[in-house]
mmCIF file of C-alpha atoms in Angstrom:
data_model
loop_
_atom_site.group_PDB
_atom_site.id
_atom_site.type_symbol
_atom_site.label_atom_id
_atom_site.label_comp_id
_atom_site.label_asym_id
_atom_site.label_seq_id
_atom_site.Cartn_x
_atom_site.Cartn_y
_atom_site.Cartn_z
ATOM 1 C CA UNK F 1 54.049 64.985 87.348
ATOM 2 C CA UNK F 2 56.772 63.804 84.896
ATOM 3 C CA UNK F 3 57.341 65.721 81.835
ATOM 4 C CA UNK F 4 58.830 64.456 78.659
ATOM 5 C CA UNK F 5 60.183 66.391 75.617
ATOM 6 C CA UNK F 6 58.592 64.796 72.292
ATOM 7 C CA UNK F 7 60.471 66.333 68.796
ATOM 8 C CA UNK F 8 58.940 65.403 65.121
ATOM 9 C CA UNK F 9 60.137 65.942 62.465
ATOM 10 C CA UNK F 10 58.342 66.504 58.712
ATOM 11 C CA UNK F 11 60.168 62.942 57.899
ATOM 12 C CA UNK F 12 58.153 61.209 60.047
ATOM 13 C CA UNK F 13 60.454 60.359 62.736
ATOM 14 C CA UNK F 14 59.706 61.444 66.858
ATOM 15 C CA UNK F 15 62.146 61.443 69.893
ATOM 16 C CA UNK F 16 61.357 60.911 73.612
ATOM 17 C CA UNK F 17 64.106 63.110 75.735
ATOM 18 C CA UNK F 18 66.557 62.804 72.647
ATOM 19 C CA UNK F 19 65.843 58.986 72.239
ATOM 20 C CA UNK F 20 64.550 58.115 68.912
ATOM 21 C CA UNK F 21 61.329 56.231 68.392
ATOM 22 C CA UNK F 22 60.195 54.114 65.661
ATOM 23 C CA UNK F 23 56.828 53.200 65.034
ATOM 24 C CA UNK F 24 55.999 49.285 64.296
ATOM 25 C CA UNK F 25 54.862 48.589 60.346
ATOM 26 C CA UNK F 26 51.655 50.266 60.181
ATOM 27 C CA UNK F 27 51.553 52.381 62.589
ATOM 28 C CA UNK F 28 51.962 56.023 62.536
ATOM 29 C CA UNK F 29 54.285 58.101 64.163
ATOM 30 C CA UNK F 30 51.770 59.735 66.514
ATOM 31 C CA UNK F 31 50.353 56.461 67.508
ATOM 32 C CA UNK F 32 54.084 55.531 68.654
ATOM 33 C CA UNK F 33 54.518 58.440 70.718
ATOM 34 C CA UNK F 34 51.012 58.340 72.805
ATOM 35 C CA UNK F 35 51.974 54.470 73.518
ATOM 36 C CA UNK F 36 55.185 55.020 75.008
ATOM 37 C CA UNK F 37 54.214 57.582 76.587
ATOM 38 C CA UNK F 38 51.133 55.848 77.859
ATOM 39 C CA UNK F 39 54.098 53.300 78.989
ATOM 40 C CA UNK F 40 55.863 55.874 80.694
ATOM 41 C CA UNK F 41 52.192 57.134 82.678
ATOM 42 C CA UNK F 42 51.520 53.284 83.322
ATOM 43 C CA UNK F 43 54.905 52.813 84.990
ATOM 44 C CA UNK F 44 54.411 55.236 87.401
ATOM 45 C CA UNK F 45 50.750 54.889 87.608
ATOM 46 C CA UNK F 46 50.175 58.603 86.999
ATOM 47 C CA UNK F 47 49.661 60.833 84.256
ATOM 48 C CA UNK F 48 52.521 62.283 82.387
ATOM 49 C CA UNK F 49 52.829 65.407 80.365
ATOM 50 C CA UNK F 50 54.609 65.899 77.410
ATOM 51 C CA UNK F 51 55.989 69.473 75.513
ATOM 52 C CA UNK F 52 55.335 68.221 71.621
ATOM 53 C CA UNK F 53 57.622 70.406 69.264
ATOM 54 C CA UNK F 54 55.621 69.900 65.879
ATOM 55 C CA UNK F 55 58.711 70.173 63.856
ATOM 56 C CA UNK F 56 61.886 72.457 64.536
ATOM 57 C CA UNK F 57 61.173 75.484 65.809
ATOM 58 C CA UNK F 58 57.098 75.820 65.228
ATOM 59 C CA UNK F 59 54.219 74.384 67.115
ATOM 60 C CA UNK F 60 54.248 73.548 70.666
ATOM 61 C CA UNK F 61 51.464 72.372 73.232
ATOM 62 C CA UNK F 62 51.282 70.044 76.154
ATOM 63 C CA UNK F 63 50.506 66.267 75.926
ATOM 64 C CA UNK F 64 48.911 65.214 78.987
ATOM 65 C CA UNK F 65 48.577 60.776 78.714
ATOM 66 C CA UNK F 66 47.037 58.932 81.707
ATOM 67 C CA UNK F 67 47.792 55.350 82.628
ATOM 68 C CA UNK F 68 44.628 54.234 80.878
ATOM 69 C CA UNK F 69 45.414 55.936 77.395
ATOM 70 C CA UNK F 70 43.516 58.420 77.639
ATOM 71 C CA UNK F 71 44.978 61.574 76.607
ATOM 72 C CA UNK F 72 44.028 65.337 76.770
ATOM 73 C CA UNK F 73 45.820 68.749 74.889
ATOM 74 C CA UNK F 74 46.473 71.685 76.786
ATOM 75 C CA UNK F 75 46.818 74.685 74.050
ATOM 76 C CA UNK F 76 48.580 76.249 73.643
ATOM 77 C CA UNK F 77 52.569 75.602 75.401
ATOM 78 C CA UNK F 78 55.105 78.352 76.364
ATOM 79 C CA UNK F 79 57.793 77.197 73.438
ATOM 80 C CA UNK F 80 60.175 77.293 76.863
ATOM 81 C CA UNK F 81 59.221 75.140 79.878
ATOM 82 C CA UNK F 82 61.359 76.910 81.715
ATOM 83 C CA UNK F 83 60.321 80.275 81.270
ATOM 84 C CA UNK F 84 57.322 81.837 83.290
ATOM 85 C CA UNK F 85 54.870 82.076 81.511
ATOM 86 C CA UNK F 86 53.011 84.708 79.852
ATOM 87 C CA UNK F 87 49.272 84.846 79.057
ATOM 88 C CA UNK F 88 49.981 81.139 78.478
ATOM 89 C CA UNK F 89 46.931 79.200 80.765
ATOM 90 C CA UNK F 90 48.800 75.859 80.318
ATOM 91 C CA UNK F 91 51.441 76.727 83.091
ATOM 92 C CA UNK F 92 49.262 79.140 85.310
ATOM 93 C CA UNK F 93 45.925 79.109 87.046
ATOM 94 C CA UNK F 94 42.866 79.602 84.527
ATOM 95 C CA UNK F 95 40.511 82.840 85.574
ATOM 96 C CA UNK F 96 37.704 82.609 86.974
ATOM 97 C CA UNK F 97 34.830 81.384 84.201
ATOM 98 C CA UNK F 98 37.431 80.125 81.999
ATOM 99 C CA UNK F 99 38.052 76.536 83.356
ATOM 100 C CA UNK F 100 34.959 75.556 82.697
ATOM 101 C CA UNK F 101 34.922 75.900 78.564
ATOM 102 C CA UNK F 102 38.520 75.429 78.221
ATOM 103 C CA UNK F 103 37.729 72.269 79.954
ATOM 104 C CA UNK F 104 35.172 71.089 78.064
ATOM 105 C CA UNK F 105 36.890 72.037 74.744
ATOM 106 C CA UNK F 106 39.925 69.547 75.897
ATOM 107 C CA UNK F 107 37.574 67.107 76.768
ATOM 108 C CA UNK F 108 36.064 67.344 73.404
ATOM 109 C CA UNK F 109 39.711 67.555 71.704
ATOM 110 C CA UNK F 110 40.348 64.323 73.365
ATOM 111 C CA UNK F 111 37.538 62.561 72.146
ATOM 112 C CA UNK F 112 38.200 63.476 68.780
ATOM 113 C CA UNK F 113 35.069 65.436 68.420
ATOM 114 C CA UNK F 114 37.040 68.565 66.631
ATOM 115 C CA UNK F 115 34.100 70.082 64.964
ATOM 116 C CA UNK F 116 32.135 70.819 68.156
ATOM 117 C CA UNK F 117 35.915 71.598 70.066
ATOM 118 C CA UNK F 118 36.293 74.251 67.331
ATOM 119 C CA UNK F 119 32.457 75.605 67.622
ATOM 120 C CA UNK F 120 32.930 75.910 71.525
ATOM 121 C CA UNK F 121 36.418 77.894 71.259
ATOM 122 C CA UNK F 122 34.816 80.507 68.638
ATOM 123 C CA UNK F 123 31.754 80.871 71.397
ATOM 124 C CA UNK F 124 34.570 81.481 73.917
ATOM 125 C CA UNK F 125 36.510 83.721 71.514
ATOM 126 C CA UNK F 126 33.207 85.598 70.636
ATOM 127 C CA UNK F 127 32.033 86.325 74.059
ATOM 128 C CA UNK F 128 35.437 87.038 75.708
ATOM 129 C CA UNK F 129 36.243 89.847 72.819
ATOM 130 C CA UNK F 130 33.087 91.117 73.515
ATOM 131 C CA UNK F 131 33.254 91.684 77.109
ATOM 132 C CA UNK F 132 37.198 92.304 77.097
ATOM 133 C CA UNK F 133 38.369 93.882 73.516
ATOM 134 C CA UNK F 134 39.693 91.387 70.106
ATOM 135 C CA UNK F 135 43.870 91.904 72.275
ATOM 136 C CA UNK F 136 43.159 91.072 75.283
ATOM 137 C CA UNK F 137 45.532 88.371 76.238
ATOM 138 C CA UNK F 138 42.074 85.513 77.031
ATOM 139 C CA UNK F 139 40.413 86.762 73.652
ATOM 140 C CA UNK F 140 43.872 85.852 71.590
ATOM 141 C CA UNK F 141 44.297 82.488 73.861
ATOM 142 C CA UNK F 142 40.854 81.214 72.398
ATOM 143 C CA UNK F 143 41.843 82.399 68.962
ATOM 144 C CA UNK F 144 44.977 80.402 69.379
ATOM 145 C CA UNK F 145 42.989 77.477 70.454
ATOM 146 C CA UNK F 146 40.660 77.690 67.646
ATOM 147 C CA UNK F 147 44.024 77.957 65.392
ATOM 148 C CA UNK F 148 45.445 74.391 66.432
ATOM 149 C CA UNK F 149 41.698 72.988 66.323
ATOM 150 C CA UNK F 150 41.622 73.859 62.650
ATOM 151 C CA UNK F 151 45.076 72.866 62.356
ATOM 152 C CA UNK F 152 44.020 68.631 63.727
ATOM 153 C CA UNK F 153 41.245 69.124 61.488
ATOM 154 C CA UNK F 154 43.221 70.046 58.669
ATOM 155 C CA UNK F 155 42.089 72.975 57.744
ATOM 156 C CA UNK F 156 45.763 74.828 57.498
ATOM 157 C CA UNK F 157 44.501 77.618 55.134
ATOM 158 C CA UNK F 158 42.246 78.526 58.480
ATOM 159 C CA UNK F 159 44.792 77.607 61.084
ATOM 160 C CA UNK F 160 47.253 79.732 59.384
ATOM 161 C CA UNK F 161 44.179 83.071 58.934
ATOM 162 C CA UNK F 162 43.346 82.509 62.870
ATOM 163 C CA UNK F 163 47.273 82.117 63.857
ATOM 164 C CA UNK F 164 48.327 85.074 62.404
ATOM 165 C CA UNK F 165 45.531 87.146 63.687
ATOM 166 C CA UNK F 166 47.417 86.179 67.053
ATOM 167 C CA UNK F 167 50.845 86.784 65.952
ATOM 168 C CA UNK F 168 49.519 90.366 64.414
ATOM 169 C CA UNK F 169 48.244 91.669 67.487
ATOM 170 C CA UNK F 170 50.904 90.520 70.108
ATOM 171 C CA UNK F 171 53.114 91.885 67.733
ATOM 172 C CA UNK F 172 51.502 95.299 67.507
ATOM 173 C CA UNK F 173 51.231 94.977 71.738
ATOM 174 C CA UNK F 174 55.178 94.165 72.279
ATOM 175 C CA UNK F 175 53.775 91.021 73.456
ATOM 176 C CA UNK F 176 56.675 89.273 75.288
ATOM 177 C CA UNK F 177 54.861 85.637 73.587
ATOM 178 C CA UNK F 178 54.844 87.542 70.341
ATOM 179 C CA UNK F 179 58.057 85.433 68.762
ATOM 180 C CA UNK F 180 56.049 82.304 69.733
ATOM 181 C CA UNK F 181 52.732 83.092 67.958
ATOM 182 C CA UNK F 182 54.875 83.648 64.941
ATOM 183 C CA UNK F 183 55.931 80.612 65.171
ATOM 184 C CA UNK F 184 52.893 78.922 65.280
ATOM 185 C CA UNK F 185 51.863 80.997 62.592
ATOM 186 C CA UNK F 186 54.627 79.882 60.648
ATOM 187 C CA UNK F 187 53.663 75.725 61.406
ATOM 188 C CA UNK F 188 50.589 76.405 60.052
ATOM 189 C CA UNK F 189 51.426 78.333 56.772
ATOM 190 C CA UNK F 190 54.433 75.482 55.761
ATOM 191 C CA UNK F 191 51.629 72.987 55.550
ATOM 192 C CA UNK F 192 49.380 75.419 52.834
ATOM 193 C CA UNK F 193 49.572 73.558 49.267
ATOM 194 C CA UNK F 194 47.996 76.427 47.871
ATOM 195 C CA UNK F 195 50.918 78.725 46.738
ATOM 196 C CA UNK F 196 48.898 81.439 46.160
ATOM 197 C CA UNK F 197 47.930 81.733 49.575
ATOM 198 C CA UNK F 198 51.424 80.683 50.683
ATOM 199 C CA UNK F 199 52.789 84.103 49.099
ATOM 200 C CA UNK F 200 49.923 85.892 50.541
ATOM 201 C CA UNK F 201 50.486 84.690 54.100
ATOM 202 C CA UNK F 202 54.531 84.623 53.667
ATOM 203 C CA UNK F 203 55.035 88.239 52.651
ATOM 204 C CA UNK F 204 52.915 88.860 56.114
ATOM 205 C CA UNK F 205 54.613 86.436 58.215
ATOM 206 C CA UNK F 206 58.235 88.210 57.034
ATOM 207 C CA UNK F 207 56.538 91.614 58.002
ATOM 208 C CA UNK F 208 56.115 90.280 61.201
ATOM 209 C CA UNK F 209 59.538 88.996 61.887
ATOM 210 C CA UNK F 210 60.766 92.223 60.260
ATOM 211 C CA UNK F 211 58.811 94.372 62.640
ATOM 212 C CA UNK F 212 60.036 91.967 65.868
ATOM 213 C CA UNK F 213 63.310 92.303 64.651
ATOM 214 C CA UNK F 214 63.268 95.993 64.436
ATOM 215 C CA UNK F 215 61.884 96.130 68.194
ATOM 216 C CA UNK F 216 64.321 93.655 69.324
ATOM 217 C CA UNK F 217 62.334 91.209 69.949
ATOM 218 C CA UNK F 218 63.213 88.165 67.435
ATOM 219 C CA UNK F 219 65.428 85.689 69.436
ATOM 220 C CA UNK F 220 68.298 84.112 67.964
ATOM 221 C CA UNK F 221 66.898 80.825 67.545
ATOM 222 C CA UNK F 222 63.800 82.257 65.266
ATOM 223 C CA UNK F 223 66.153 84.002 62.418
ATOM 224 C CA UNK F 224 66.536 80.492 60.766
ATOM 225 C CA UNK F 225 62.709 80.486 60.861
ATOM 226 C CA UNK F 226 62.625 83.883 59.358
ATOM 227 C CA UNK F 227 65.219 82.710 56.726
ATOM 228 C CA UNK F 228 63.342 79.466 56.058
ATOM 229 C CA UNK F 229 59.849 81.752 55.433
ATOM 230 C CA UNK F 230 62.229 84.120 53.391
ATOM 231 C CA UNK F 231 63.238 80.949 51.039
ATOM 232 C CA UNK F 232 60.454 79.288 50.810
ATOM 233 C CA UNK F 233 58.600 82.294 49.672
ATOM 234 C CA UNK F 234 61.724 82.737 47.189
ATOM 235 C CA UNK F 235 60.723 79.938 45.078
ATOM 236 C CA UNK F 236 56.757 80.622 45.564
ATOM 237 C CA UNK F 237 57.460 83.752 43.551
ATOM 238 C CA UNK F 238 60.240 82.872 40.822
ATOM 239 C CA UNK F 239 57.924 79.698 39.233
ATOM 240 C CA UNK F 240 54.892 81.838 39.668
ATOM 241 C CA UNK F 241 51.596 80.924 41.391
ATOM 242 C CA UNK F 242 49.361 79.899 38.462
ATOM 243 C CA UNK F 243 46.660 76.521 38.442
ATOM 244 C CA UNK F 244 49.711 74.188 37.470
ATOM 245 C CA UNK F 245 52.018 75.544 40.880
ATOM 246 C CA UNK F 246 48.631 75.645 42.918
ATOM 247 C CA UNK F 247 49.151 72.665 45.374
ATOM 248 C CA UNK F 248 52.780 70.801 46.459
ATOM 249 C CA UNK F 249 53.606 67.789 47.963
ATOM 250 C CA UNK F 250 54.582 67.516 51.827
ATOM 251 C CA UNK F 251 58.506 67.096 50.609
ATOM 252 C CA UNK F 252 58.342 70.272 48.495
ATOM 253 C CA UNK F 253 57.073 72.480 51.236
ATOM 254 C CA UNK F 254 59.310 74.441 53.360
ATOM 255 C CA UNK F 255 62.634 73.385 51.679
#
């Protein structure tokens, strides 16, 4: 199957392999990326899969678009497509009893019905922390799913809660993925327009890259991120967090 590399940026610009892509008047940027690269899966008269990096160095998942347009999200991506991966059911076989509802949940994803998609991944979450433990590496996939399902619906103040519930624990484990989930973490807390919450979930987030850091874990590329969290939180906390500083505009946020 072809795979693409898709970038976007918080401008409002996307890249296909390194080739920039403008959308037509009207259209958004997202809508420009699944036609070309329903193009690209019409050309070959196959489906094509595309890494999506949601702005530098955060969220990542898989893009699957078939000739027809229809598309489908694997969640969540190994942030390296190279790299075996770990825990990560995107690039490896799904257990046994798990294809079926992480199936369905795509399927619903796809169709746009996000509400239900997000119901069906905290029934998954539920019963697999039940029957395996709240770390086991299936019980934190489906809390990652249900992370990126709030995070298409919007809902960042819960997308950020469920995403660092991830990053927490693999951090705690030594998780080799751990750097990742913090990074996902981190997409979803740049989009909060609550700065009181954005402290909250900041001073947490640097804890985390603090204590991956101190294990040796924190690659080099994810000490800008650190640095970014570090700043933005920088400013959160010198003007204060009171009603007037409660919500920003997307250009304000993670300056």
């Amino acid at each position: 199957m072809a795979r693409f590399e898709v970038h976007l940026s918080d401008e409002g610009f996307a890249g296909i392999d390194g080739e920039p892509l403008v959308p037509d008047a009207g259209r958004s940027v997202h809508e420009a990326v699944l036609d070309r690269l329903r193009q690209y899966a019409e050309q070959r008269g196959a489906p094509v899969e595309a890494t999506v990096n949601d702005g530098p160095g955060t969220t990542h998942f898989v893009l699957q678009v078939a000739p027809d347009g229809s598309s489908r999200v694997v969640i969540p991506a190994d942030p390296d497509p190279d790299r075996p991966a770990t825990g990560a059911p995107p690039s490896a076989p799904l257990p046994a009893g798990l294809a079926e509802p992480v199936t369905r949940i795509n399927a619903l994803t796809s169709d746009g019905r996000l509400d239900e998609a997000s119901a069906a991944a905290a029934a998954l979450r539920e019963d697999l922390t039940a029957s395996l433990g709240a770390e086991h590496p299936d019980a934190l996939e489906a809390r990652a799913m249900e992370a990126y399902l709030a995070h298409l619906r919007g809902d960042h103040r819960e997308a950020t809660v469920l995403a660092l519930d991830v990053a927490r624990a693999m951090c705690r484990t030594g998780d080799a993925q751990a750097p990742a989930a913090v990074a996902r973490a981190a997409a979803a807390w740049r989009r909060l327009d609550d700065d009181r919450a954005a402290v909250t979930h900041g001073r947490e987030l640097l804890r985390l890259c603090d204590s991956l850091h101190g294990a040796d874990l924190l690659p080099p590329d994810h000490a800008d991120l650190a640095r970014r969290v570090r700043r933005r939180l920088e400013k959160l906390t010198s003007r204060g967090t009171g009603p007037s500083t409660a919500r920003r505009t997307d250009a304000e946020r993670f300056r």
